[in-house]
Amino acid sequence: MQEKSKLDILKEIVDQGQYVVVLCGSGMLEECGFHSLKDQNAAYEIEEKYGRSPEYLYTDAFFNTRTEMFFEFYKNEILVELEPTESVKTLAAMEKAGKLKCIITSNIYELSERGGCRNVIDLHGSIYRNKCMRCHKEYPLEYIKNAPKIPYCEDCHGVVRPGVSFFGEMLDSDKLSRTLEEIEKCDVLLLLGTSLSSEVFHNYVRCFEGSRIVVIHTKPTLMDDKADLVIYDEPRNILPELGY
């Protein structure tokens, strides 16, 4: 009898799942050509350019004390043009078919929403949602981009803060609660472009009480044997094969 391929096993797991939830990590950004600030090569280039590590530049302390330099870094290095890949389009189709219940993502570019997904938790916020620190008036991405240096509120002249979570900041408590609820409810958990040892998702995965965990990621990690299925590839090469 011919052994089932990993793709066949993945199809079975997804087909049998009653409540499928997806965790999207930095690998989903790499599909779009963007490397995380924690990527060694990207971090080195940024430190060469700004004289400081991204771990320091992308913090609330630096934003508050060196605001003009922060926005120079933010506009040049963070506000990049990214478009959803086939991975996200497949997730949108799975959601529309009633198979996928929630997408939880660590990216700040609303790739899932722009790719057609509806029930999305953006754990680290969004570059598209910005707010005056003084009067809380909301501003779109273009307002940040078009500001000569520091974007100031047109009403009260307070600084407009990007709607993202900086390194070391506490995440939004409502989003954390929703994330835990979704993971506790699901019976199939798909980790896309991330792993069970992910700094972002590790503690959430520990709350999973369902039946199957699937990892689709390019690089092996020490915790891969804890998953029910591991496929070493970019999600965009695998997900469209599910047929949604």
Short mmCIF file of N, CA and C in Angstrom, two decimals, residues 15-16 30 38 41 52 59 62 67 75 81 84 88 96 105 108 129 160-161 163 165 169 175 177 193 204 210 242:
data_model
loop_
_atom_site.label_atom_id
_atom_site.label_comp_id
_atom_site.label_asym_id
_atom_site.label_seq_id
_atom_site.Cartn_x
_atom_site.Cartn_y
_atom_site.Cartn_z
N ASP A 15 -9.55 18.67 6.60
CA ASP A 15 -10.91 18.23 6.29
C ASP A 15 -11.65 17.75 7.53
N GLN A 16 -10.92 17.07 8.41
CA GLN A 16 -11.55 16.52 9.61
C GLN A 16 -11.71 17.54 10.74
N GLU A 30 8.38 36.96 5.09
CA GLU A 30 9.50 36.59 4.22
C GLU A 30 9.00 36.18 2.85
N LYS A 38 14.49 41.16 13.60
CA LYS A 38 15.33 40.27 14.40
C LYS A 38 16.19 39.35 13.53
N ASN A 41 20.88 39.45 9.42
CA ASN A 41 21.39 40.30 8.33
C ASN A 41 20.67 41.65 8.30
N ARG A 52 22.54 52.23 15.67
CA ARG A 52 21.85 51.64 16.81
C ARG A 52 21.16 50.36 16.35
N THR A 59 11.60 50.86 20.00
CA THR A 59 11.11 50.80 21.38
C THR A 59 10.36 52.08 21.72
N PHE A 62 12.83 54.92 22.77
CA PHE A 62 13.45 55.66 21.68
C PHE A 62 12.43 56.56 20.99
N THR A 67 12.31 61.22 18.92
CA THR A 67 11.13 61.03 18.07
C THR A 67 11.43 61.25 16.59
N LYS A 75 9.75 55.16 8.92
CA LYS A 75 9.29 55.37 7.55
C LYS A 75 10.14 54.60 6.54
N GLU A 81 6.22 48.45 1.22
CA GLU A 81 5.07 48.01 0.41
C GLU A 81 5.06 46.49 0.34
N PRO A 84 -0.31 40.74 -0.16
CA PRO A 84 -0.64 39.36 0.26
C PRO A 84 -0.23 38.34 -0.80
N VAL A 88 -2.24 33.79 1.83
CA VAL A 88 -3.33 34.55 2.43
C VAL A 88 -4.62 34.38 1.63
N LYS A 96 -13.97 31.56 4.00
CA LYS A 96 -15.25 31.72 3.30
C LYS A 96 -16.00 30.40 3.22
N THR A 105 -2.15 36.71 13.82
CA THR A 105 -0.91 37.04 13.12
C THR A 105 -0.03 37.99 13.92
N ILE A 108 2.28 43.38 11.10
CA ILE A 108 1.60 44.66 11.32
C ILE A 108 1.10 45.28 10.02
N ARG A 129 -3.38 51.97 11.43
CA ARG A 129 -4.21 52.56 12.50
C ARG A 129 -3.30 53.35 13.44
N VAL A 160 1.51 62.00 16.64
CA VAL A 160 0.71 60.85 16.19
C VAL A 160 1.55 59.59 16.33
N ARG A 161 1.07 58.66 17.14
CA ARG A 161 1.83 57.44 17.41
C ARG A 161 1.41 56.31 16.49
N GLY A 163 0.25 52.78 15.26
CA GLY A 163 -0.63 51.83 15.95
C GLY A 163 -0.04 50.44 16.04
N SER A 165 2.79 47.66 18.23
CA SER A 165 3.45 47.37 19.50
C SER A 165 4.95 47.36 19.29
N GLU A 169 6.99 45.98 24.64
CA GLU A 169 5.71 46.50 25.13
C GLU A 169 4.73 45.38 25.42
N LYS A 175 -6.83 41.61 22.87
CA LYS A 175 -6.33 40.73 21.81
C LYS A 175 -5.74 39.45 22.41
N SER A 177 -6.69 38.02 25.20
CA SER A 177 -7.82 37.20 25.67
C SER A 177 -8.48 36.49 24.49
N GLY A 193 4.71 29.73 8.74
CA GLY A 193 5.84 30.64 8.78
C GLY A 193 6.33 30.88 10.18
N TYR A 204 1.11 30.73 23.82
CA TYR A 204 -0.27 30.49 23.38
C TYR A 204 -0.48 29.03 23.01
N GLY A 210 -6.52 20.82 21.58
CA GLY A 210 -7.17 20.12 20.48
C GLY A 210 -6.45 18.85 20.09
N LEU A 242 -4.41 22.68 -1.15
CA LEU A 242 -5.55 22.14 -0.38
C LEU A 242 -6.84 22.19 -1.18
#
